[in-house]
């Protein structure tokens, strides 16, 4: 499986029309992106799963497909492994199963997330047949989860992070594991408009303890997390501006140790395919 340096992360593949999802995935492959990430959201989505992945895989021939992420509370490990192995081998070879522990504010059965995830990975190993460690990645931000991912999976898929976090994650992972982060993008050159758009997108995440803890641990202050997020927080977590300015942020992440960057273009409507933006950004992003 080769993800390339840049892919596209989108809620449209899990919230939008499936016929367009097929067509959009085909175009992303033709544009040269390395991966399609099937976006979840803070509230979770039952379509961020391997059934949706199969739809996208069947419409393409080369591009990798990843889930970002399947909640461990929603899918029993034996069921997930069986669904994975029910896919044709040619599809499994391009599939990366992203797993996450969700959030206490959302998941009704949320408990001791580190030990729950470790047990879940052990159950995937014990399934008959197992879901290979090289075909799974963890949505991790903290040190315990990051080290667990390095030991038991292909790597980590952090979300809404700064280049400084990328450098920390690489030093924690070491040189081997995959560091495939999500970078949220707003292709708008006006600072006031771009930051307002970012704050609207960030609002539900600011209420989640796991994200707040990660940002505070990463050097932001409590004040940065109030009032919709300070300009400093917004400018570190979001890339906005012209395509070359957005590409410069990707270069920062790559230099900090990222192997792959999953670009999420913010749209006004959840489930909208940002196809024109993906086209416009491709020349700069794929050269970053």
Short mmCIF file of C-alpha atoms in Angstrom, two decimals:
data_model
loop_
_atom_site.label_atom_id
_atom_site.label_comp_id
_atom_site.label_asym_id
_atom_site.label_seq_id
_atom_site.Cartn_x
_atom_site.Cartn_y
_atom_site.Cartn_z
CA UNK A 1 0.00 0.00 0.00
CA UNK A 2 1.38 3.40 -0.99
CA UNK A 3 -0.43 6.52 0.21
CA UNK A 4 1.85 9.03 -1.45
CA UNK A 5 2.62 12.35 0.22
CA UNK A 6 -0.84 13.95 -0.10
CA UNK A 7 -4.41 12.64 -0.04
CA UNK A 8 -7.92 14.05 0.36
CA UNK A 9 -9.94 13.72 3.59
CA UNK A 10 -13.65 14.39 3.14
CA UNK A 11 -16.92 13.97 4.98
CA UNK A 12 -18.61 13.83 1.58
CA UNK A 13 -17.67 10.18 1.13
CA UNK A 14 -19.53 9.22 4.32
CA UNK A 15 -22.31 11.84 4.29
CA UNK A 16 -22.86 12.53 0.61
CA UNK A 17 -24.29 10.79 -2.42
CA UNK A 18 -22.62 7.45 -3.09
CA UNK A 19 -22.87 7.73 -6.87
CA UNK A 20 -20.95 10.99 -6.74
CA UNK A 21 -18.53 9.42 -4.26
CA UNK A 22 -17.54 6.91 -6.92
CA UNK A 23 -17.09 9.59 -9.55
CA UNK A 24 -15.19 11.90 -7.20
CA UNK A 25 -12.83 9.11 -6.11
CA UNK A 26 -12.06 8.33 -9.74
CA UNK A 27 -11.23 11.98 -10.38
CA UNK A 28 -8.98 12.20 -7.31
CA UNK A 29 -7.06 9.21 -8.61
CA UNK A 30 -6.72 10.87 -12.02
CA UNK A 31 -5.55 14.13 -10.42
CA UNK A 32 -2.72 12.25 -8.72
CA UNK A 33 -3.73 12.27 -5.07
CA UNK A 34 -2.41 9.28 -3.16
CA UNK A 35 -5.33 8.44 -0.90
CA UNK A 36 -9.01 9.04 -0.17
CA UNK A 37 -9.83 9.38 3.52
CA UNK A 38 -13.42 8.60 4.51
CA UNK A 39 -14.10 11.24 7.12
CA UNK A 40 -15.95 10.63 10.33
CA UNK A 41 -16.96 13.50 12.62
CA UNK A 42 -17.26 14.19 16.37
CA UNK A 43 -20.71 12.64 16.40
CA UNK A 44 -19.59 9.56 14.52
CA UNK A 45 -21.16 8.21 11.34
CA UNK A 46 -22.11 4.61 10.60
CA UNK A 47 -21.01 5.01 6.97
CA UNK A 48 -17.37 5.67 7.96
CA UNK A 49 -16.81 1.96 7.62
CA UNK A 50 -15.49 -0.76 5.34
CA UNK A 51 -18.72 -0.99 3.34
CA UNK A 52 -18.28 2.61 2.23
CA UNK A 53 -14.58 1.92 1.66
CA UNK A 54 -15.51 -0.91 -0.68
CA UNK A 55 -17.68 1.46 -2.73
CA UNK A 56 -14.71 3.79 -3.25
CA UNK A 57 -12.25 0.96 -3.81
CA UNK A 58 -14.44 -0.59 -6.49
CA UNK A 59 -14.52 2.72 -8.39
CA UNK A 60 -10.72 3.07 -8.46
CA UNK A 61 -7.70 0.98 -9.32
CA UNK A 62 -4.62 2.53 -7.69
CA UNK A 63 -5.47 5.08 -5.01
CA UNK A 64 -5.37 4.02 -1.35
CA UNK A 65 -8.53 4.29 0.75
CA UNK A 66 -8.51 4.89 4.50
CA UNK A 67 -11.15 5.27 7.19
CA UNK A 68 -10.70 8.27 9.45
CA UNK A 69 -11.84 6.74 11.78
CA UNK A 70 -13.98 3.74 12.73
CA UNK A 71 -14.99 4.00 16.40
CA UNK A 72 -14.00 0.96 18.44
CA UNK A 73 -17.28 1.31 20.35
CA UNK A 74 -19.37 0.86 17.19
CA UNK A 75 -17.77 -2.20 15.60
CA UNK A 76 -16.98 -5.44 17.47
CA UNK A 77 -13.39 -6.40 16.51
CA UNK A 78 -14.34 -9.84 15.21
CA UNK A 79 -16.98 -8.27 12.98
CA UNK A 80 -14.55 -5.67 11.67
CA UNK A 81 -11.95 -8.32 10.86
CA UNK A 82 -14.54 -10.49 9.11
CA UNK A 83 -15.77 -7.53 7.03
CA UNK A 84 -12.18 -6.71 6.07
CA UNK A 85 -11.50 -10.25 4.88
CA UNK A 86 -14.80 -10.38 2.98
CA UNK A 87 -13.40 -7.77 0.61
CA UNK A 88 -11.53 -8.95 -2.49
CA UNK A 89 -7.78 -9.14 -1.96
CA UNK A 90 -7.18 -6.46 -4.61
CA UNK A 91 -9.27 -4.08 -2.47
CA UNK A 92 -7.70 -5.09 0.85
CA UNK A 93 -4.28 -4.31 -0.60
CA UNK A 94 -5.31 -0.62 -0.91
CA UNK A 95 -7.26 -0.32 2.34
CA UNK A 96 -6.03 1.26 5.57
CA UNK A 97 -8.40 0.82 8.51
CA UNK A 98 -8.30 3.89 10.74
CA UNK A 99 -9.47 3.24 14.31
CA UNK A 100 -10.35 5.71 17.05
CA UNK A 101 -11.66 5.81 20.62
CA UNK A 102 -14.09 8.69 19.97
CA UNK A 103 -14.93 10.91 22.96
CA UNK A 104 -16.53 10.60 26.39
CA UNK A 105 -19.02 13.30 25.41
CA UNK A 106 -20.25 11.18 22.49
CA UNK A 107 -19.65 7.46 22.97
CA UNK A 108 -22.12 6.05 25.47
CA UNK A 109 -19.87 3.12 26.43
CA UNK A 110 -16.69 5.20 26.65
CA UNK A 111 -14.32 3.90 29.33
CA UNK A 112 -10.58 3.74 29.97
CA UNK A 113 -9.77 4.47 26.30
CA UNK A 114 -6.14 3.32 26.32
CA UNK A 115 -6.88 -0.13 27.73
CA UNK A 116 -10.03 -0.44 25.62
CA UNK A 117 -8.05 0.25 22.46
CA UNK A 118 -5.27 -2.11 23.47
CA UNK A 119 -7.82 -4.87 24.09
CA UNK A 120 -9.48 -4.09 20.75
CA UNK A 121 -6.16 -4.45 18.90
CA UNK A 122 -5.49 -7.72 20.71
CA UNK A 123 -8.90 -8.99 19.60
CA UNK A 124 -8.11 -8.02 16.00
CA UNK A 125 -4.89 -10.03 16.30
CA UNK A 126 -6.82 -13.01 17.68
CA UNK A 127 -9.56 -12.95 15.04
CA UNK A 128 -9.63 -15.79 12.51
CA UNK A 129 -8.18 -14.54 10.26
CA UNK A 130 -6.73 -11.45 11.97
CA UNK A 131 -6.90 -7.91 10.66
CA UNK A 132 -3.18 -7.29 9.98
CA UNK A 133 -1.40 -4.66 12.04
CA UNK A 134 0.01 -3.22 8.80
CA UNK A 135 -3.54 -2.51 7.58
CA UNK A 136 -4.62 -0.43 10.56
CA UNK A 137 -3.80 3.03 11.87
CA UNK A 138 -4.84 4.86 15.04
CA UNK A 139 -6.33 8.32 15.42
CA UNK A 140 -3.89 9.19 18.22
CA UNK A 141 -2.79 12.50 19.76
CA UNK A 142 -1.37 11.73 23.21
CA UNK A 143 1.84 9.91 24.17
CA UNK A 144 0.25 6.65 25.38
CA UNK A 145 -1.90 6.17 22.30
CA UNK A 146 0.93 7.20 19.98
CA UNK A 147 3.31 4.67 21.46
CA UNK A 148 0.62 1.98 21.33
CA UNK A 149 0.02 2.77 17.66
CA UNK A 150 3.74 2.54 16.92
CA UNK A 151 3.92 -0.88 18.54
CA UNK A 152 0.69 -2.44 17.28
CA UNK A 153 -0.32 -0.72 14.02
CA UNK A 154 1.04 0.95 10.91
CA UNK A 155 1.10 4.34 12.63
CA UNK A 156 -1.01 7.36 13.62
CA UNK A 157 -3.57 9.65 12.01
CA UNK A 158 -3.77 12.82 14.14
CA UNK A 159 -6.47 15.40 13.38
CA UNK A 160 -6.45 19.22 13.76
CA UNK A 161 -2.79 19.48 14.67
CA UNK A 162 0.00 22.00 14.20
CA UNK A 163 3.44 21.43 12.64
CA UNK A 164 4.84 21.46 16.19
CA UNK A 165 2.64 18.47 17.03
CA UNK A 166 3.86 16.73 13.89
CA UNK A 167 7.47 17.13 15.06
CA UNK A 168 6.52 15.78 18.50
CA UNK A 169 4.65 12.83 16.98
CA UNK A 170 7.58 11.91 14.77
CA UNK A 171 10.00 11.98 17.69
CA UNK A 172 7.60 9.81 19.72
CA UNK A 173 6.94 7.32 16.92
CA UNK A 174 10.53 7.01 15.78
CA UNK A 175 11.50 6.61 12.16
CA UNK A 176 9.51 3.52 11.18
CA UNK A 177 5.78 4.02 11.78
CA UNK A 178 3.55 5.98 9.43
CA UNK A 179 2.65 9.55 10.38
CA UNK A 180 -0.40 10.43 8.27
CA UNK A 181 -2.03 13.58 9.61
CA UNK A 182 -5.15 15.51 8.61
CA UNK A 183 -4.71 19.15 7.59
CA UNK A 184 -7.82 21.31 7.38
CA UNK A 185 -7.71 23.83 4.54
CA UNK A 186 -9.69 26.98 3.73
CA UNK A 187 -8.89 28.25 0.22
CA UNK A 188 -9.70 31.87 0.98
CA UNK A 189 -7.27 34.81 1.00
CA UNK A 190 -9.16 37.17 3.33
CA UNK A 191 -8.00 36.62 6.90
CA UNK A 192 -11.26 37.63 8.56
CA UNK A 193 -13.35 35.37 6.33
CA UNK A 194 -10.95 32.45 6.57
CA UNK A 195 -10.74 32.62 10.36
CA UNK A 196 -14.51 32.93 10.73
CA UNK A 197 -14.94 29.83 8.56
CA UNK A 198 -12.34 28.01 10.65
CA UNK A 199 -14.03 28.94 13.92
CA UNK A 200 -17.38 27.65 12.68
CA UNK A 201 -15.78 24.32 11.77
CA UNK A 202 -13.78 24.15 15.02
CA UNK A 203 -16.70 24.89 17.37
CA UNK A 204 -17.81 21.29 18.12
CA UNK A 205 -14.21 20.16 18.67
CA UNK A 206 -13.54 22.90 21.22
CA UNK A 207 -16.12 21.23 23.46
CA UNK A 208 -14.34 17.87 23.47
CA UNK A 209 -11.97 17.15 26.34
CA UNK A 210 -9.58 14.97 24.32
CA UNK A 211 -8.88 17.71 21.79
CA UNK A 212 -8.62 20.44 24.42
CA UNK A 213 -6.12 18.36 26.39
CA UNK A 214 -4.05 17.70 23.27
CA UNK A 215 -3.90 21.39 22.36
CA UNK A 216 -3.00 22.44 25.91
CA UNK A 217 -0.33 19.74 26.02
CA UNK A 218 0.99 21.07 22.72
CA UNK A 219 1.68 24.53 24.07
CA UNK A 220 -1.57 26.43 23.62
CA UNK A 221 -3.04 28.31 26.58
CA UNK A 222 -6.56 28.11 27.98
CA UNK A 223 -7.14 31.55 26.51
CA UNK A 224 -6.41 30.17 23.04
CA UNK A 225 -9.38 27.82 23.39
CA UNK A 226 -11.93 30.46 24.35
CA UNK A 227 -14.02 32.78 22.18
CA UNK A 228 -14.08 30.33 19.31
CA UNK A 229 -10.30 30.00 19.30
CA UNK A 230 -7.57 32.62 19.22
CA UNK A 231 -6.02 33.75 15.94
CA UNK A 232 -2.90 31.85 17.00
CA UNK A 233 -4.84 28.60 17.43
CA UNK A 234 -6.70 29.05 14.16
CA UNK A 235 -3.57 29.87 12.17
CA UNK A 236 -1.66 26.90 13.58
CA UNK A 237 -4.42 24.33 13.05
CA UNK A 238 -5.78 25.58 9.71
CA UNK A 239 -4.07 26.36 6.42
CA UNK A 240 -5.70 29.19 4.49
CA UNK A 241 -4.85 31.51 1.64
CA UNK A 242 -3.73 30.96 -1.95
CA UNK A 243 -2.78 27.45 -3.14
CA UNK A 244 0.94 28.13 -2.77
CA UNK A 245 0.42 29.41 0.80
CA UNK A 246 -1.56 26.30 1.67
CA UNK A 247 1.13 24.15 0.07
CA UNK A 248 3.72 25.88 2.26
CA UNK A 249 1.94 24.53 5.35
CA UNK A 250 2.11 21.01 3.94
CA UNK A 251 5.83 21.51 3.42
CA UNK A 252 6.14 22.50 7.10
CA UNK A 253 4.49 19.24 8.13
CA UNK A 254 6.64 17.16 5.79
CA UNK A 255 9.79 18.80 7.14
CA UNK A 256 8.56 18.12 10.68
CA UNK A 257 8.32 14.42 9.89
CA UNK A 258 4.94 13.74 8.26
CA UNK A 259 4.88 10.90 5.74
CA UNK A 260 1.42 11.70 4.37
CA UNK A 261 -1.01 14.60 4.70
CA UNK A 262 -4.76 14.12 4.29
CA UNK A 263 -6.13 17.48 3.16
CA UNK A 264 -9.65 18.41 4.25
CA UNK A 265 -11.16 21.36 2.38
CA UNK A 266 -13.85 23.03 4.49
CA UNK A 267 -17.19 23.32 2.69
CA UNK A 268 -20.32 25.22 3.66
CA UNK A 269 -22.45 22.07 3.59
CA UNK A 270 -21.55 18.77 5.27
CA UNK A 271 -21.51 16.12 2.58
CA UNK A 272 -20.52 18.48 -0.23
CA UNK A 273 -17.73 17.34 -2.52
CA UNK A 274 -15.15 20.15 -2.83
CA UNK A 275 -14.22 19.01 -6.30
CA UNK A 276 -13.29 22.36 -7.78
CA UNK A 277 -11.04 23.13 -4.83
CA UNK A 278 -9.40 19.70 -5.14
CA UNK A 279 -8.68 20.48 -8.80
CA UNK A 280 -7.39 23.98 -8.11
CA UNK A 281 -5.13 22.86 -5.26
CA UNK A 282 -3.70 19.74 -6.91
CA UNK A 283 -0.79 21.34 -8.83
CA UNK A 284 0.58 23.06 -5.71
CA UNK A 285 -0.25 20.42 -3.11
CA UNK A 286 1.11 17.49 -5.05
CA UNK A 287 4.36 19.37 -5.57
CA UNK A 288 4.69 20.25 -1.86
#
